[in-house]
Short mmCIF file of C-alpha atoms in Angstrom, two decimals:
data_model
loop_
_atom_site.label_atom_id
_atom_site.label_comp_id
_atom_site.label_asym_id
_atom_site.label_seq_id
_atom_site.Cartn_x
_atom_site.Cartn_y
_atom_site.Cartn_z
CA UNK A 23 -37.83 -18.44 -1.16
CA UNK A 24 -40.84 -20.13 -2.81
CA UNK A 25 -39.01 -22.60 -5.06
CA UNK A 26 -36.64 -24.32 -2.57
CA UNK A 27 -39.39 -24.36 0.08
CA UNK A 28 -41.83 -26.02 -2.35
CA UNK A 29 -39.26 -28.65 -3.34
CA UNK A 30 -38.53 -29.43 0.33
CA UNK A 31 -42.23 -29.68 1.25
CA UNK A 32 -43.04 -31.94 -1.69
CA UNK A 33 -40.05 -34.16 -0.92
CA UNK A 34 -41.06 -34.60 2.74
CA UNK A 35 -44.76 -35.04 2.00
CA UNK A 36 -46.18 -32.48 4.47
CA UNK A 37 -49.87 -31.59 4.44
CA UNK A 38 -51.07 -28.61 2.37
CA UNK A 39 -47.66 -27.83 0.79
CA UNK A 40 -49.02 -25.26 -1.68
CA UNK A 41 -50.84 -23.26 0.99
CA UNK A 42 -47.78 -23.29 3.26
CA UNK A 43 -45.50 -22.15 0.44
CA UNK A 44 -47.86 -19.29 -0.41
CA UNK A 45 -48.05 -18.22 3.24
CA UNK A 46 -44.27 -18.39 3.72
CA UNK A 47 -43.60 -16.44 0.53
CA UNK A 48 -46.15 -13.76 1.41
CA UNK A 49 -44.73 -13.32 4.92
CA UNK A 50 -41.19 -13.20 3.52
CA UNK A 51 -42.10 -10.42 1.10
CA UNK A 52 -43.83 -8.48 3.88
CA UNK A 53 -40.77 -8.82 6.14
CA UNK A 54 -38.58 -7.55 3.31
CA UNK A 55 -40.88 -4.59 2.66
CA UNK A 56 -40.98 -3.69 6.36
CA UNK A 57 -37.17 -3.72 6.52
CA UNK A 58 -36.77 -1.82 3.18
CA UNK A 59 -34.83 -4.72 1.65
CA UNK A 60 -36.08 -3.87 -1.85
CA UNK A 61 -35.01 -0.21 -1.83
CA UNK A 62 -32.37 0.66 -4.49
CA UNK A 63 -29.88 1.94 -1.90
CA UNK A 64 -29.67 -1.50 -0.24
CA UNK A 65 -27.29 -2.63 -3.00
CA UNK A 66 -24.81 0.05 -1.93
CA UNK A 67 -24.24 -1.95 1.26
CA UNK A 68 -22.74 -4.97 -0.51
CA UNK A 69 -25.60 -7.46 0.09
CA UNK A 70 -24.43 -8.45 3.62
CA UNK A 71 -25.51 -11.79 5.03
CA UNK A 72 -26.51 -10.47 8.48
CA UNK A 73 -29.74 -8.69 7.45
CA UNK A 74 -30.88 -11.74 5.45
CA UNK A 75 -30.36 -14.00 8.47
CA UNK A 76 -32.25 -11.56 10.72
CA UNK A 77 -35.17 -11.46 8.27
CA UNK A 78 -35.12 -15.27 8.12
CA UNK A 79 -35.37 -15.49 11.93
CA UNK A 80 -38.27 -13.01 11.87
CA UNK A 81 -39.96 -15.25 9.30
CA UNK A 82 -39.56 -18.29 11.57
CA UNK A 83 -41.06 -16.32 14.46
CA UNK A 84 -44.00 -15.20 12.35
CA UNK A 85 -44.67 -18.79 11.25
CA UNK A 86 -44.55 -19.98 14.87
CA UNK A 87 -47.05 -17.29 15.87
CA UNK A 88 -49.28 -18.21 12.91
CA UNK A 89 -49.27 -21.88 13.93
CA UNK A 90 -49.99 -21.05 17.59
CA UNK A 91 -52.86 -18.74 16.64
CA UNK A 92 -54.56 -20.81 13.93
CA UNK A 93 -52.94 -24.24 13.91
CA UNK A 94 -51.93 -23.71 10.28
CA UNK A 95 -48.57 -25.00 9.09
CA UNK A 96 -45.92 -27.41 10.28
CA UNK A 97 -43.18 -25.48 12.11
CA UNK A 98 -40.53 -28.29 12.29
CA UNK A 99 -41.00 -29.06 8.59
CA UNK A 100 -40.88 -25.34 7.79
CA UNK A 101 -37.57 -24.95 9.61
CA UNK A 102 -36.03 -27.80 7.59
CA UNK A 103 -37.45 -26.42 4.35
CA UNK A 104 -36.33 -22.85 5.03
CA UNK A 105 -32.66 -23.77 5.62
CA UNK A 106 -31.94 -24.32 1.89
CA UNK A 107 -34.18 -21.33 1.14
CA UNK A 108 -31.92 -19.16 3.30
CA UNK A 109 -28.82 -20.37 1.44
CA UNK A 110 -30.46 -19.76 -1.95
CA UNK A 111 -31.53 -16.25 -0.88
CA UNK A 112 -27.99 -15.34 0.20
CA UNK A 113 -26.53 -16.65 -3.06
CA UNK A 114 -29.12 -14.79 -5.13
CA UNK A 115 -28.52 -11.49 -3.35
CA UNK A 116 -24.76 -11.87 -3.77
CA UNK A 117 -25.25 -12.62 -7.48
CA UNK A 118 -27.52 -9.60 -7.93
CA UNK A 119 -25.02 -7.38 -6.13
CA UNK A 120 -22.20 -8.55 -8.39
CA UNK A 121 -24.40 -7.85 -11.39
CA UNK A 122 -25.15 -4.34 -10.08
CA UNK A 123 -21.42 -3.66 -9.64
CA UNK A 124 -20.67 -4.90 -13.16
CA UNK A 125 -23.33 -2.58 -14.59
CA UNK A 126 -21.96 0.38 -12.61
CA UNK A 127 -18.42 -0.27 -13.82
CA UNK A 128 -19.75 0.25 -17.34
CA UNK A 129 -21.20 3.61 -16.22
CA UNK A 130 -24.77 2.34 -16.46
CA UNK A 131 -27.59 2.40 -13.92
CA UNK A 132 -26.17 5.48 -12.19
CA UNK A 133 -28.06 8.28 -10.45
CA UNK A 134 -27.21 11.78 -11.62
CA UNK A 135 -26.11 14.05 -8.79
CA UNK A 136 -25.92 17.84 -8.37
CA UNK A 137 -23.46 18.83 -5.62
CA UNK A 138 -23.84 21.97 -3.48
CA UNK A 139 -20.97 23.27 -1.37
CA UNK A 140 -17.81 25.35 -1.23
CA UNK A 141 -15.31 24.73 -4.07
CA UNK A 142 -12.99 22.58 -1.93
CA UNK A 143 -15.93 20.53 -0.65
CA UNK A 144 -17.23 19.97 -4.19
CA UNK A 145 -13.79 18.82 -5.32
CA UNK A 146 -13.54 16.49 -2.33
CA UNK A 147 -16.93 14.89 -3.05
CA UNK A 148 -16.14 14.48 -6.76
CA UNK A 149 -12.72 13.00 -5.98
CA UNK A 150 -14.10 10.56 -3.43
CA UNK A 151 -16.77 9.30 -5.83
CA UNK A 152 -14.32 9.11 -8.74
CA UNK A 153 -11.92 6.84 -6.83
CA UNK A 154 -14.33 3.90 -6.80
CA UNK A 155 -17.02 2.30 -8.96
CA UNK A 156 -18.94 0.38 -6.28
CA UNK A 157 -21.51 3.15 -5.83
CA UNK A 158 -24.41 4.30 -7.97
CA UNK A 159 -23.74 8.04 -8.35
CA UNK A 160 -22.26 10.27 -11.03
CA UNK A 161 -21.76 14.01 -10.49
CA UNK A 162 -23.17 16.04 -13.39
CA UNK A 163 -22.86 19.56 -12.00
CA UNK A 164 -22.34 21.79 -9.00
CA UNK A 165 -23.84 24.84 -7.31
CA UNK A 166 -20.89 26.52 -5.62
CA UNK A 167 -20.91 28.68 -2.52
CA UNK A 168 -18.74 31.74 -3.07
CA UNK A 169 -16.41 32.65 -5.90
CA UNK A 170 -13.64 30.05 -5.63
CA UNK A 171 -12.54 27.82 -8.51
CA UNK A 172 -13.69 24.21 -8.86
CA UNK A 173 -10.61 22.22 -9.86
CA UNK A 174 -12.29 18.85 -10.48
CA UNK A 175 -13.69 19.94 -13.85
CA UNK A 176 -17.35 19.58 -12.86
CA UNK A 177 -19.49 22.21 -14.62
CA UNK A 178 -20.65 24.98 -12.27
CA UNK A 179 -24.34 25.61 -12.87
CA UNK A 180 -24.85 28.39 -10.30
CA UNK A 181 -23.10 30.49 -7.69
CA UNK A 182 -24.79 30.82 -4.29
CA UNK A 183 -24.25 33.62 -1.82
CA UNK A 184 -22.13 33.37 1.30
CA UNK A 185 -23.12 35.12 4.54
CA UNK A 186 -25.56 37.44 2.79
CA UNK A 187 -28.82 38.49 4.49
CA UNK A 188 -30.87 37.24 1.53
CA UNK A 189 -28.99 33.93 1.08
CA UNK A 190 -31.79 32.04 2.81
CA UNK A 191 -34.23 33.02 0.09
CA UNK A 192 -31.93 32.96 -2.96
CA UNK A 193 -30.98 29.25 -3.07
CA UNK A 194 -34.19 27.64 -4.28
CA UNK A 195 -34.51 29.02 -7.81
CA UNK A 196 -30.92 28.53 -9.10
CA UNK A 197 -30.58 25.08 -7.51
CA UNK A 198 -33.94 23.91 -8.87
CA UNK A 199 -33.14 25.27 -12.34
CA UNK A 200 -29.70 23.59 -12.33
CA UNK A 201 -31.19 20.25 -11.25
CA UNK A 202 -33.83 20.50 -13.96
CA UNK A 203 -31.36 21.46 -16.70
CA UNK A 204 -28.94 18.67 -15.79
CA UNK A 205 -31.60 16.04 -15.23
CA UNK A 206 -30.27 15.43 -11.71
CA UNK A 207 -32.00 12.67 -9.77
CA UNK A 208 -30.91 14.02 -6.41
CA UNK A 209 -28.86 16.75 -4.75
CA UNK A 210 -25.84 16.28 -2.49
CA UNK A 211 -25.25 19.10 0.01
CA UNK A 212 -21.81 19.30 1.60
CA UNK A 213 -22.76 20.90 4.90
CA UNK A 214 -20.53 23.60 6.40
CA UNK A 215 -20.90 26.88 8.31
CA UNK A 216 -22.47 28.51 5.24
CA UNK A 217 -24.91 25.71 4.44
CA UNK A 218 -26.51 24.43 7.61
CA UNK A 219 -29.36 25.09 10.00
CA UNK A 220 -32.28 27.11 8.67
CA UNK A 221 -30.65 27.63 5.26
CA UNK A 222 -30.35 23.90 4.67
CA UNK A 223 -33.87 23.40 5.95
CA UNK A 224 -35.35 25.90 3.50
CA UNK A 225 -33.35 24.42 0.64
CA UNK A 226 -34.76 20.98 1.46
CA UNK A 227 -38.29 22.44 1.36
CA UNK A 228 -37.68 23.93 -2.07
CA UNK A 229 -36.20 20.73 -3.50
CA UNK A 230 -38.80 18.42 -2.01
CA UNK A 231 -41.63 20.61 -3.26
CA UNK A 232 -40.16 20.21 -6.75
CA UNK A 233 -39.84 16.44 -6.46
CA UNK A 234 -36.06 16.37 -5.93
CA UNK A 235 -34.33 14.26 -3.30
CA UNK A 236 -31.69 15.77 -1.03
CA UNK A 237 -28.83 14.06 0.78
CA UNK A 238 -26.70 15.93 3.33
CA UNK A 239 -23.02 15.00 3.53
CA UNK A 240 -21.83 15.41 7.15
CA UNK A 241 -18.16 15.07 6.21
CA UNK A 242 -17.40 11.68 7.78
CA UNK A 243 -15.77 9.04 5.57
CA UNK A 244 -15.18 5.27 5.68
CA UNK A 245 -17.73 4.55 8.42
CA UNK A 246 -19.85 1.43 7.92
CA UNK A 247 -23.61 1.98 7.97
CA UNK A 248 -24.04 -0.40 10.90
CA UNK A 249 -21.91 1.92 13.06
CA UNK A 250 -24.15 4.95 12.47
CA UNK A 251 -27.40 5.60 14.33
CA UNK A 252 -29.55 8.67 13.70
CA UNK A 253 -31.07 10.37 16.72
CA UNK A 254 -32.32 13.87 17.59
CA UNK A 255 -32.31 16.31 20.48
CA UNK A 256 -33.95 19.75 20.73
CA UNK A 257 -34.60 19.76 16.98
CA UNK A 258 -31.00 18.85 16.13
CA UNK A 259 -30.29 15.79 13.99
CA UNK A 260 -27.44 13.78 15.48
CA UNK A 261 -25.31 11.00 14.02
CA UNK A 262 -24.28 8.60 16.77
CA UNK A 263 -21.14 6.85 15.48
CA UNK A 264 -20.21 3.76 17.47
CA UNK A 265 -16.60 2.96 18.22
CA UNK A 266 -14.75 0.31 16.18
CA UNK A 267 -15.04 -3.21 17.61
CA UNK A 268 -12.07 -3.95 19.84
CA UNK A 269 -13.53 -6.29 22.49
CA UNK A 270 -16.54 -8.41 23.29
CA UNK A 271 -18.15 -11.37 21.56
CA UNK A 272 -17.11 -10.39 17.98
CA UNK A 273 -13.42 -10.38 18.95
CA UNK A 274 -13.78 -13.73 20.73
CA UNK A 275 -15.47 -15.17 17.65
CA UNK A 276 -12.69 -13.80 15.44
CA UNK A 277 -10.01 -15.28 17.71
CA UNK A 278 -11.75 -18.67 17.75
CA UNK A 279 -12.10 -18.62 13.97
CA UNK A 280 -8.40 -17.75 13.60
CA UNK A 281 -7.18 -20.59 15.81
CA UNK A 282 -9.59 -23.23 14.52
CA UNK A 283 -9.24 -22.17 10.89
CA UNK A 284 -5.44 -22.09 10.94
CA UNK A 285 -5.25 -25.48 12.67
CA UNK A 286 -7.59 -27.10 10.15
CA UNK A 287 -5.77 -25.55 7.19
CA UNK A 288 -2.39 -26.66 8.54
CA UNK A 289 -3.60 -30.24 8.73
CA UNK A 290 -5.40 -30.22 5.38
CA UNK A 291 -2.55 -28.51 3.52
CA UNK A 292 0.25 -30.62 5.07
CA UNK A 293 0.88 -32.52 1.77
CA UNK A 294 1.11 -29.22 -0.12
CA UNK A 295 3.59 -27.92 2.47
CA UNK A 296 5.78 -30.95 1.78
CA UNK A 297 5.66 -30.42 -2.00
CA UNK A 298 6.46 -26.72 -1.74
CA UNK A 299 9.27 -27.33 0.76
CA UNK A 300 10.84 -29.88 -1.60
CA UNK A 301 10.58 -27.48 -4.55
CA UNK A 302 12.24 -24.65 -2.57
CA UNK A 303 15.03 -26.97 -1.40
CA UNK A 304 15.78 -28.15 -4.94
CA UNK A 305 15.52 -24.70 -6.58
CA UNK A 306 18.44 -23.00 -4.81
CA UNK A 307 20.74 -23.51 -1.83
CA UNK A 308 19.52 -22.22 1.51
CA UNK A 309 16.83 -22.83 4.13
CA UNK A 310 13.29 -23.73 3.12
CA UNK A 311 11.65 -21.32 5.60
CA UNK A 312 12.52 -17.62 5.64
CA UNK A 313 12.12 -15.89 9.00
CA UNK A 314 11.55 -12.13 8.98
CA UNK A 315 10.82 -9.61 11.72
CA UNK A 316 7.43 -7.91 11.29
CA UNK A 317 5.39 -5.53 13.42
CA UNK A 318 2.07 -6.69 14.85
CA UNK A 319 -0.77 -5.22 16.86
CA UNK A 320 0.12 -2.13 18.91
CA UNK A 321 3.65 -2.16 17.50
CA UNK A 322 4.62 -5.54 18.97
CA UNK A 323 7.34 -7.24 16.85
CA UNK A 324 7.05 -10.90 15.96
CA UNK A 325 8.86 -13.40 13.69
CA UNK A 326 6.89 -14.07 10.50
CA UNK A 327 7.55 -17.23 8.50
CA UNK A 328 7.37 -17.70 4.73
CA UNK A 329 8.65 -20.20 2.22
CA UNK A 330 11.89 -18.76 0.89
CA UNK A 331 11.39 -17.22 -2.56
CA UNK A 332 14.71 -15.35 -2.89
CA UNK A 333 18.38 -16.15 -2.93
CA UNK A 334 20.11 -16.43 0.45
CA UNK A 335 21.81 -13.00 0.34
CA UNK A 336 18.62 -11.15 -0.68
CA UNK A 337 18.53 -8.87 2.38
CA UNK A 338 22.08 -7.61 1.77
CA UNK A 339 21.28 -6.96 -1.89
CA UNK A 340 18.24 -4.81 -1.08
CA UNK A 341 20.32 -1.67 -0.51
CA UNK A 342 21.67 -1.80 -4.06
CA UNK A 343 18.13 -2.00 -5.46
CA UNK A 344 16.50 0.76 -3.39
CA UNK A 345 16.74 3.30 -6.19
CA UNK A 346 14.78 0.96 -8.48
CA UNK A 347 11.80 0.68 -6.08
CA UNK A 348 8.58 0.76 -8.13
CA UNK A 349 6.23 1.43 -5.22
CA UNK A 350 5.26 4.98 -4.28
CA UNK A 351 5.08 4.41 -0.53
CA UNK A 352 7.01 2.81 2.31
CA UNK A 353 6.94 -0.70 0.79
CA UNK A 354 9.72 -2.00 -1.44
CA UNK A 355 8.43 -3.72 -4.59
CA UNK A 356 9.98 -4.67 -7.94
CA UNK A 357 8.07 -6.44 -10.69
CA UNK A 358 11.26 -8.11 -11.90
CA UNK A 359 13.20 -8.46 -8.67
CA UNK A 360 16.50 -10.18 -9.57
CA UNK A 361 16.68 -11.77 -6.12
CA UNK A 362 13.57 -13.90 -6.68
CA UNK A 363 14.20 -17.49 -7.80
CA UNK A 364 12.23 -19.16 -10.59
CA UNK A 365 10.32 -21.32 -8.10
CA UNK A 366 9.89 -18.29 -5.85
CA UNK A 367 8.23 -16.36 -8.66
CA UNK A 368 5.66 -19.14 -9.05
CA UNK A 369 5.08 -19.33 -5.29
CA UNK A 370 4.55 -15.56 -5.10
CA UNK A 371 2.12 -15.49 -7.99
CA UNK A 372 -0.20 -17.92 -6.24
CA UNK A 373 0.66 -16.79 -2.67
CA UNK A 374 1.97 -20.23 -1.75
CA UNK A 375 4.94 -18.64 -0.02
CA UNK A 376 2.54 -17.20 2.60
CA UNK A 377 1.28 -20.60 3.81
CA UNK A 378 3.68 -20.90 6.80
CA UNK A 379 2.00 -17.80 8.24
CA UNK A 380 -0.82 -20.13 9.27
CA UNK A 381 1.53 -21.03 12.12
CA UNK A 382 1.72 -17.33 13.02
CA UNK A 383 -2.08 -17.24 13.11
CA UNK A 384 -2.21 -20.34 15.30
CA UNK A 385 0.29 -18.79 17.73
CA UNK A 386 -1.70 -15.54 17.92
CA UNK A 387 0.81 -13.28 16.14
CA UNK A 388 -1.54 -12.74 13.21
CA UNK A 389 -5.16 -13.12 12.18
CA UNK A 390 -6.60 -14.84 9.13
CA UNK A 391 -7.86 -11.43 7.94
CA UNK A 392 -6.28 -8.06 8.63
CA UNK A 393 -3.88 -5.43 7.28
CA UNK A 394 -0.61 -6.48 5.67
CA UNK A 395 2.10 -7.05 8.35
CA UNK A 396 4.67 -4.23 7.92
CA UNK A 397 8.43 -4.30 8.30
CA UNK A 398 10.02 -2.37 11.21
CA UNK A 399 11.72 0.06 8.80
CA UNK A 400 8.34 0.80 7.22
CA UNK A 401 6.73 1.48 10.59
CA UNK A 402 9.57 3.85 11.47
CA UNK A 403 8.38 6.13 8.64
CA UNK A 404 4.67 5.93 9.50
CA UNK A 405 2.77 9.09 10.32
CA UNK A 406 -0.02 9.24 12.90
CA UNK A 407 -2.68 8.12 10.42
CA UNK A 408 -0.65 5.19 9.11
CA UNK A 409 0.10 4.02 12.67
CA UNK A 410 -3.61 3.26 13.08
CA UNK A 411 -3.07 0.24 10.82
CA UNK A 412 -1.44 -1.37 13.87
CA UNK A 413 -4.65 -1.17 15.95
CA UNK A 414 -5.55 -4.74 14.97
CA UNK A 415 -3.57 -7.89 14.28
CA UNK A 416 -2.07 -8.13 10.79
CA UNK A 417 -3.65 -10.70 8.53
CA UNK A 418 -2.71 -13.60 6.32
CA UNK A 419 -5.13 -12.03 3.85
CA UNK A 420 -7.07 -8.78 3.77
CA UNK A 421 -8.53 -6.03 1.62
CA UNK A 422 -5.06 -5.25 0.22
CA UNK A 423 -4.59 -8.82 -0.97
CA UNK A 424 -8.00 -9.13 -2.64
CA UNK A 425 -8.00 -5.65 -4.21
CA UNK A 426 -4.85 -5.69 -6.32
CA UNK A 427 -1.94 -6.18 -3.90
CA UNK A 428 1.26 -4.59 -5.17
CA UNK A 429 -0.54 -2.89 -8.07
CA UNK A 430 -2.17 -0.54 -5.53
CA UNK A 431 -0.66 2.81 -4.62
CA UNK A 432 0.43 3.47 -1.04
CA UNK A 433 -2.56 5.79 -0.54
CA UNK A 434 -4.94 3.06 -1.71
CA UNK A 435 -3.23 0.50 0.53
CA UNK A 436 -3.55 2.70 3.63
CA UNK A 437 -7.16 3.60 2.79
CA UNK A 438 -8.13 -0.08 2.48
CA UNK A 439 -6.39 -1.00 5.72
CA UNK A 440 -7.98 1.87 7.67
CA UNK A 441 -11.40 0.97 6.29
CA UNK A 442 -10.90 -2.55 7.65
CA UNK A 443 -9.45 -1.41 11.00
CA UNK A 444 -12.46 0.82 11.72
CA UNK A 445 -15.27 -1.32 10.28
CA UNK A 446 -14.29 -4.99 10.48
CA UNK A 447 -16.83 -7.64 11.37
CA UNK A 448 -16.81 -11.44 11.44
CA UNK A 449 -19.11 -11.59 8.41
CA UNK A 450 -16.79 -9.25 6.51
CA UNK A 451 -13.85 -11.51 7.38
CA UNK A 452 -15.71 -14.45 5.85
CA UNK A 453 -16.33 -12.43 2.69
CA UNK A 454 -12.66 -11.45 2.40
CA UNK A 455 -11.54 -15.06 2.81
CA UNK A 456 -13.95 -16.15 0.09
CA UNK A 457 -12.59 -13.43 -2.22
CA UNK A 458 -9.04 -14.51 -1.41
CA UNK A 459 -9.48 -17.76 -3.35
CA UNK A 460 -10.29 -15.83 -6.53
CA UNK A 461 -7.48 -13.33 -5.92
CA UNK A 462 -4.94 -16.14 -5.48
CA UNK A 463 -6.02 -17.89 -8.67
CA UNK A 464 -5.97 -14.61 -10.56
CA UNK A 465 -2.48 -13.71 -9.33
CA UNK A 466 -2.90 -10.01 -10.18
CA UNK A 467 -0.44 -7.75 -8.37
CA UNK A 468 1.56 -10.66 -6.91
CA UNK A 469 5.30 -10.17 -7.41
#
């Protein structure tokens, strides 16, 4: 914040630039402290742009109040100087977040966790954390309720009673000893009918008195932090989970971005369209554009367009190749599909075959960002959970495309799509589109 502001002030020749820079920097740090922007857990949220912009607006308001109260500062000049400062701040936070993720992938900078819960709950927590590396926790042990077996391989440090009259008073010592022996930084408690209410309250007293942090796991998964609000009633702690965004200003902004973005890209990429179309025409006989029926929002079918990457009779040949399917779910994928032409293989690697779908976005069939558009035969085999993928428009790109594409298992694909369906935001869409450029150049999982 200080450096770009100082450069802007010196370049414009405002009065008292050093004093203004010091004041702006001090207020910025205070705003960040008040909003807990420097807490370690903030990096678990992915360094979103929204909070930075809100803090920046608070800073502008504080500077306006300071000028009105004391006459100090130059508000118009400050606004111009703080614009590049905002951009630099966003870039720096993104860079720090990427560095944090890189460190975590090497199993460094992690917080050691002791998990308390029934055996199945412990296994579920361990499995959920083990699936991803974008968090800062590693499970080092467990205190298990009851006598069941823990299948995840986590060492069991203690067994806690279940429905015993003295259970309320027997938790503190074994849990505290286990945390001390394992060097645990904090304790996760998977709440259930055996570990709730007064028992959980007393356990929190014992841990806090010994300098240990406690986090209660309510059992909800894949809910963005911005959708959760903590409230209370009659001594009960309540989690108010807002519904996924389906209407209102965010959806209008997404629709406007889709139409404007697709129109601009169609015009800018027109020369590339011509080159690709010529390459497809010369590579093999058949039409340049391949039209395929796909299923859109709420199960509505629509024609999706792609540059043709296979031989003309590819659809009729699919039945003979079904047994060789390399994907574990409803999708059909072959790394070395004999139906794909040489030019088609290049187009698929760099996702150039998907460009005609910009016309689908412009017509409202698809969105720039969303789940992968499924085939009707895939949807026919969907269960109730998988059908939720159709709650939003399918996308030209999405979490599936930027996270590994065809290298992902079906379970991973569905999990990514459901995470997007329930938690999407306009800012998240912008992040996914930025990541798409890298994913396309990398070409991983594209076949």
